[in-house]
Coordinates of N, CA and C in Angstrom, one line a residue:
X1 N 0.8 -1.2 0.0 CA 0.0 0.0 0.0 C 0.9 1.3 0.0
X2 N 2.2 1.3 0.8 CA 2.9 2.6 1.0 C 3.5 2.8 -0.5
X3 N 3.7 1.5 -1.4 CA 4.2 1.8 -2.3 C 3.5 2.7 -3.5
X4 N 2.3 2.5 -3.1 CA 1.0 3.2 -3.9 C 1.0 4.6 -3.4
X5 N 1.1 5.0 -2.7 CA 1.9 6.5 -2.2 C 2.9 7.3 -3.0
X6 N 3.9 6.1 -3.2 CA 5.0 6.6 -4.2 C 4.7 6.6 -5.4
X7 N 4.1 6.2 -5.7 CA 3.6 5.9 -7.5 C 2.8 6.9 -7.5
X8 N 1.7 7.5 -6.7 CA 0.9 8.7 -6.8 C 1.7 9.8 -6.6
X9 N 2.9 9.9 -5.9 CA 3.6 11.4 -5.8 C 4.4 11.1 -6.9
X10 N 4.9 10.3 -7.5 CA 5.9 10.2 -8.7 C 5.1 10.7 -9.6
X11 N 3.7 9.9 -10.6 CA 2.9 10.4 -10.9 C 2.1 12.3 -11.0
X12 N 1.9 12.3 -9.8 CA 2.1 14.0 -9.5 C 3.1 14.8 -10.1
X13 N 3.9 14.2 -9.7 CA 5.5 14.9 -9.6 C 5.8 15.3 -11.6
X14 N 5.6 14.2 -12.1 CA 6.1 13.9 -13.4 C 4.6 14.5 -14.6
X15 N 3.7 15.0 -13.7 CA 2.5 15.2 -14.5 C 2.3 17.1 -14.7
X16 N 3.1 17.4 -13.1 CA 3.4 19.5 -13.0 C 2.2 19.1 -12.0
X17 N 1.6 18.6 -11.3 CA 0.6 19.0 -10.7 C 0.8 18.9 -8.8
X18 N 1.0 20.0 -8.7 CA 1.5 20.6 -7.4 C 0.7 20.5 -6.9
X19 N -0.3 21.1 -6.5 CA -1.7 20.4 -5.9 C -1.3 18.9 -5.2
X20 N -1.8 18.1 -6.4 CA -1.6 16.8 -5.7 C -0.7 16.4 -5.1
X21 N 0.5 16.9 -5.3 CA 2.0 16.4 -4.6 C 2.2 17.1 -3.5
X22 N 1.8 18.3 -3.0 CA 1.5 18.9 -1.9 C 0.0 18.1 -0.5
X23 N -0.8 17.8 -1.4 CA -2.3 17.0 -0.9 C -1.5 15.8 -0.6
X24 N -0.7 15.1 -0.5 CA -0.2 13.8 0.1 C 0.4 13.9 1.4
X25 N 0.6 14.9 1.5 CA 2.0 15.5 2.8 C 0.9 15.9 3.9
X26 N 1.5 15.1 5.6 CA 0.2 15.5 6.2 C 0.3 16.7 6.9
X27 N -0.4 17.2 7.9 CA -0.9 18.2 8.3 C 0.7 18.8 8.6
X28 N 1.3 18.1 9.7 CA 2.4 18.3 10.3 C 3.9 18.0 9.7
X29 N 3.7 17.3 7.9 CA 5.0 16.4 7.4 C 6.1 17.2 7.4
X30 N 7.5 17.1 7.9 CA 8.2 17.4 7.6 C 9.1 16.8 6.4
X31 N 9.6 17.8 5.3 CA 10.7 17.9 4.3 C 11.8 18.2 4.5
X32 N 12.5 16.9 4.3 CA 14.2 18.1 4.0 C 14.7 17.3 2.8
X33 N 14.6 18.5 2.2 CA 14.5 18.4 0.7 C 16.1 18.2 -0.4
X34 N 16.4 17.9 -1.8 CA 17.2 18.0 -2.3 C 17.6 19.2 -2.3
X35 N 16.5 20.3 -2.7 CA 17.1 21.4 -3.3 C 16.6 22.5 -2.6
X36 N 17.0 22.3 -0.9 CA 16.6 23.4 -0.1 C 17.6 23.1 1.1
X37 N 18.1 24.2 1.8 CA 19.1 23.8 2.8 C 18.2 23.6 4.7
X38 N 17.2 24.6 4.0 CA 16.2 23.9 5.1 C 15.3 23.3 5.2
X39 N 15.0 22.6 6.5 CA 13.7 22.0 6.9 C 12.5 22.9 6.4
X40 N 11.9 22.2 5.5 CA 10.2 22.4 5.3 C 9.0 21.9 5.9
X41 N 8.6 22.6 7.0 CA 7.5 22.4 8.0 C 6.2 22.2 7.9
X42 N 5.8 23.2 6.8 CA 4.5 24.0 6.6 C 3.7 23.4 5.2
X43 N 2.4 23.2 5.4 CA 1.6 23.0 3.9 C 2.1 23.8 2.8
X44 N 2.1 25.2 3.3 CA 2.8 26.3 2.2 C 3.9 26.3 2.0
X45 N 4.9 25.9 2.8 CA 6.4 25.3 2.7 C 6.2 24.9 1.4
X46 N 5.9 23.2 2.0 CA 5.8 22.8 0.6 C 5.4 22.6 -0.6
X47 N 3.9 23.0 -0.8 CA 3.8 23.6 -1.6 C 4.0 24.3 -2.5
X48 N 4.9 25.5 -2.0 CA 5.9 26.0 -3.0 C 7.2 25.5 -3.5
X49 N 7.6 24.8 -2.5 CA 8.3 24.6 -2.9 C 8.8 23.3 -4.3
X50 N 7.6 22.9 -4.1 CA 6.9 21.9 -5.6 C 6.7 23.0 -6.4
X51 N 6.2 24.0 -6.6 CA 5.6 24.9 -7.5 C 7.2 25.3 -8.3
X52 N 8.0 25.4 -6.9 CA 9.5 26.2 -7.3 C 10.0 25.0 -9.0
X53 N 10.3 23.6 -7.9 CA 10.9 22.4 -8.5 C 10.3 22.5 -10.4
X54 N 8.7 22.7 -10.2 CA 7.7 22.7 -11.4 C 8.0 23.9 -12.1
X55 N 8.2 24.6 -11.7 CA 9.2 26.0 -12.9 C 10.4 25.4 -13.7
X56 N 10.7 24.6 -13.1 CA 11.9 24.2 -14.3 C 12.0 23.5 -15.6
X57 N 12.1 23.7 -16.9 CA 11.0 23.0 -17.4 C 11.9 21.6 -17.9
X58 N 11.3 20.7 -17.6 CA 11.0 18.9 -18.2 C 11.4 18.2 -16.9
X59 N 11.0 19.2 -15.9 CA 11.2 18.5 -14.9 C 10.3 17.7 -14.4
X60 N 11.1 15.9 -13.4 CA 10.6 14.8 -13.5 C 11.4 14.1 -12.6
X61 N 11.2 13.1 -12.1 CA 11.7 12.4 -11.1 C 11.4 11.0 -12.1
X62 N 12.5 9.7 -11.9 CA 12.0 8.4 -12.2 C 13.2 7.7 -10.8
X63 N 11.9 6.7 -10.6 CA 11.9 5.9 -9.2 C 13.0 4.6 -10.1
X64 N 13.6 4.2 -9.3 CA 15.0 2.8 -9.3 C 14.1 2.4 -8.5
X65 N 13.0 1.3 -9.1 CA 12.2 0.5 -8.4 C 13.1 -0.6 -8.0
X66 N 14.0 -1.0 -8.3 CA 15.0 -2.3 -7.6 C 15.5 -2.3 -6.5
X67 N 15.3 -0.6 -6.1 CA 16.0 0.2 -5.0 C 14.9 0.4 -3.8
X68 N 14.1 0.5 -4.1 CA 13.1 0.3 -2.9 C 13.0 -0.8 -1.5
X69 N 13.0 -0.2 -0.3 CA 13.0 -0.9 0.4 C 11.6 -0.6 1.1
X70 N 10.7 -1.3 1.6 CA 9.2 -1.4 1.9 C 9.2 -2.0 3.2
X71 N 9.7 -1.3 4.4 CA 9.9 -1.7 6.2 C 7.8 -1.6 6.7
X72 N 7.4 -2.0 7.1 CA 6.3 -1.8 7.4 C 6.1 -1.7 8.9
X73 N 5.8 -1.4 9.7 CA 5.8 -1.0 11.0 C 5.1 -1.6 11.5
X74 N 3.4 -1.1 11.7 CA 2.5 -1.4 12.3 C 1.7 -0.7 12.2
X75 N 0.3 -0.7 12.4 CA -0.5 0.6 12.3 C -1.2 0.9 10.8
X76 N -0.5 0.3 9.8 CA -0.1 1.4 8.6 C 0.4 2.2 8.2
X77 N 2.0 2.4 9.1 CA 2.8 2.8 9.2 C 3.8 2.2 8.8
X78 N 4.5 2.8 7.5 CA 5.4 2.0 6.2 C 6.8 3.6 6.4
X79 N 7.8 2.2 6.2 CA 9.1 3.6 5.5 C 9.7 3.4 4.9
X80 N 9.9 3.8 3.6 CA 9.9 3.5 2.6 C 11.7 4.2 1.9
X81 N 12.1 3.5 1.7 CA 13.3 4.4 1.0 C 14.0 3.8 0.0
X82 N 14.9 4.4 -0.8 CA 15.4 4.0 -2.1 C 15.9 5.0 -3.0
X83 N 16.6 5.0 -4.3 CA 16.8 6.1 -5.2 C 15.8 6.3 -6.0
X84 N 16.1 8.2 -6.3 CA 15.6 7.8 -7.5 C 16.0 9.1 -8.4
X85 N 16.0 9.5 -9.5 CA 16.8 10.3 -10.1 C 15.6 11.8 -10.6
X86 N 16.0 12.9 -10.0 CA 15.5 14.0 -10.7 C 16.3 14.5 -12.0
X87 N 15.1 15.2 -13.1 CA 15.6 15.6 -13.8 C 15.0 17.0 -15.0
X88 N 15.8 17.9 -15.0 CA 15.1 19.1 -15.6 C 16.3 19.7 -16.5
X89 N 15.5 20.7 -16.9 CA 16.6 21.5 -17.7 C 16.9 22.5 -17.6
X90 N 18.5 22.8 -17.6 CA 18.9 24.2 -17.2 C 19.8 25.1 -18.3
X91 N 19.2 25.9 -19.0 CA 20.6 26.4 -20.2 C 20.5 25.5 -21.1
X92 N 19.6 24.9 -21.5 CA 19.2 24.0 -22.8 C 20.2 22.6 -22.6
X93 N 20.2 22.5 -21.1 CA 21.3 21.2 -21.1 C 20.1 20.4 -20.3
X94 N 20.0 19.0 -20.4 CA 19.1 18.0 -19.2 C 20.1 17.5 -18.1
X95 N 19.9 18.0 -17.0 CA 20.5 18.0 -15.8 C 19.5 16.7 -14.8
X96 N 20.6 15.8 -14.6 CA 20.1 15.0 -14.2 C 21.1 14.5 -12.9
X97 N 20.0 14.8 -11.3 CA 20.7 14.6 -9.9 C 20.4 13.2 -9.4
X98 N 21.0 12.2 -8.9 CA 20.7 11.2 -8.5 C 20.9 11.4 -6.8
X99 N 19.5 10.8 -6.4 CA 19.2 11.0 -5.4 C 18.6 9.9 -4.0
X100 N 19.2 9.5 -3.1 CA 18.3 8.8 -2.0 C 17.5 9.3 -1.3
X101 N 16.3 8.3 -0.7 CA 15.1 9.0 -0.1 C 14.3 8.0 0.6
X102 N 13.7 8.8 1.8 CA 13.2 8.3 2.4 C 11.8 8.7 2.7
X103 N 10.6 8.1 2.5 CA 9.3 8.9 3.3 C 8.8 7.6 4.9
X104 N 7.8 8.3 5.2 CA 7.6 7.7 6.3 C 6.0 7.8 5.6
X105 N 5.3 6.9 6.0 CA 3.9 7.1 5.5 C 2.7 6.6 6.3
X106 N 1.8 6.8 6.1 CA 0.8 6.1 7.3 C -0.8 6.4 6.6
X107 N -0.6 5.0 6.1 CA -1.7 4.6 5.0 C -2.8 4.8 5.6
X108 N -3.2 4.8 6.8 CA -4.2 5.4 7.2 C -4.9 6.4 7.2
X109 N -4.1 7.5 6.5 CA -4.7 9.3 7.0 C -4.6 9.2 5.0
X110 N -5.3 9.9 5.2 CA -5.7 10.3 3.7 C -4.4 12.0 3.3
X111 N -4.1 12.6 4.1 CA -2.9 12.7 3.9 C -1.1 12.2 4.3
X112 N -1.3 10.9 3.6 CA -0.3 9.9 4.8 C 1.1 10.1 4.6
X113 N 1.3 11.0 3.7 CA 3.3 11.6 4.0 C 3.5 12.0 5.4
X114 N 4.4 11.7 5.9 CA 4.3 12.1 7.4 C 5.7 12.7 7.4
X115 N 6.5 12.4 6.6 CA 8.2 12.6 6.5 C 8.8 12.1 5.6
X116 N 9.3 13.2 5.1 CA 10.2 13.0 3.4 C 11.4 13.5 3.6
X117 N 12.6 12.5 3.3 CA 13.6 13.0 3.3 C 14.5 12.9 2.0
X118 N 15.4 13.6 1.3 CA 15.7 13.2 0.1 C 17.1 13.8 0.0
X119 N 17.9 13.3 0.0 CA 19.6 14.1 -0.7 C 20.2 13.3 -1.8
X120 N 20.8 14.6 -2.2 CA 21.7 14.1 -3.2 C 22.8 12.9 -2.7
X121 N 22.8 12.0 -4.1 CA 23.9 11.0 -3.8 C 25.3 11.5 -3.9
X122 N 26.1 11.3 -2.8 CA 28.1 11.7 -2.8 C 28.3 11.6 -3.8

């Protein structure tokens, strides 16, 4: 089920639809993001800061589903981590970051991101 989470924010992510990718993250989720040096707290946090990512144009994320690791807790409480590579364009060049990540999720709440973590790979 948590992995259906990730397929719906990949999906979001890869479609420009900020809305949705923001609507997954719950009341309280904390971000700490690739391309921010700080913690993002807030619905509006993040939300813009999707809107920021979505200004760039052909920008898209694709999941290394081989890479996924699916820990399930209890509750409906999944943590989920693995790579996966962003990619946009800067100066007519396709700039492409490879990246590890981690969400926490809790299939229970209809907004079940509860904690996303994501950095660039060394």
């Amino acid at each position: 089920m948590a992995i259906s989470i990730l397929n719906q924010w990949t999906d979001a992510i890869n479609e420009g639809r900020t809305e949705d990718v923001a609507s997954l993250y719950s009341e309280k989720a904390v971000l700490a993001s690739t391309f921010s040096s700080s913690l993002i707290n807030s619905n509006d946090s993040i939300r813009n800061y999707f809107i920021n990512l979505h200004s760039r144009p052909g920008f898209g994320v694709s999941i290394d589903k081989e890479s996924i690791n699916d820990q399930k807790i209890e509750g409906g409480i999944s943590i989920l981590s693995g790579m996966y590579t962003f990619h946009f364009e800067e100066d007519g060049k396709e700039i492409k970051c490879a990246v590890r990540f981690t969400f926490v999720i809790d299939t229970n709440l209809n907004r079940p991101i509860l904690h996303h973590h994501s950095s660039q790979r060394p």
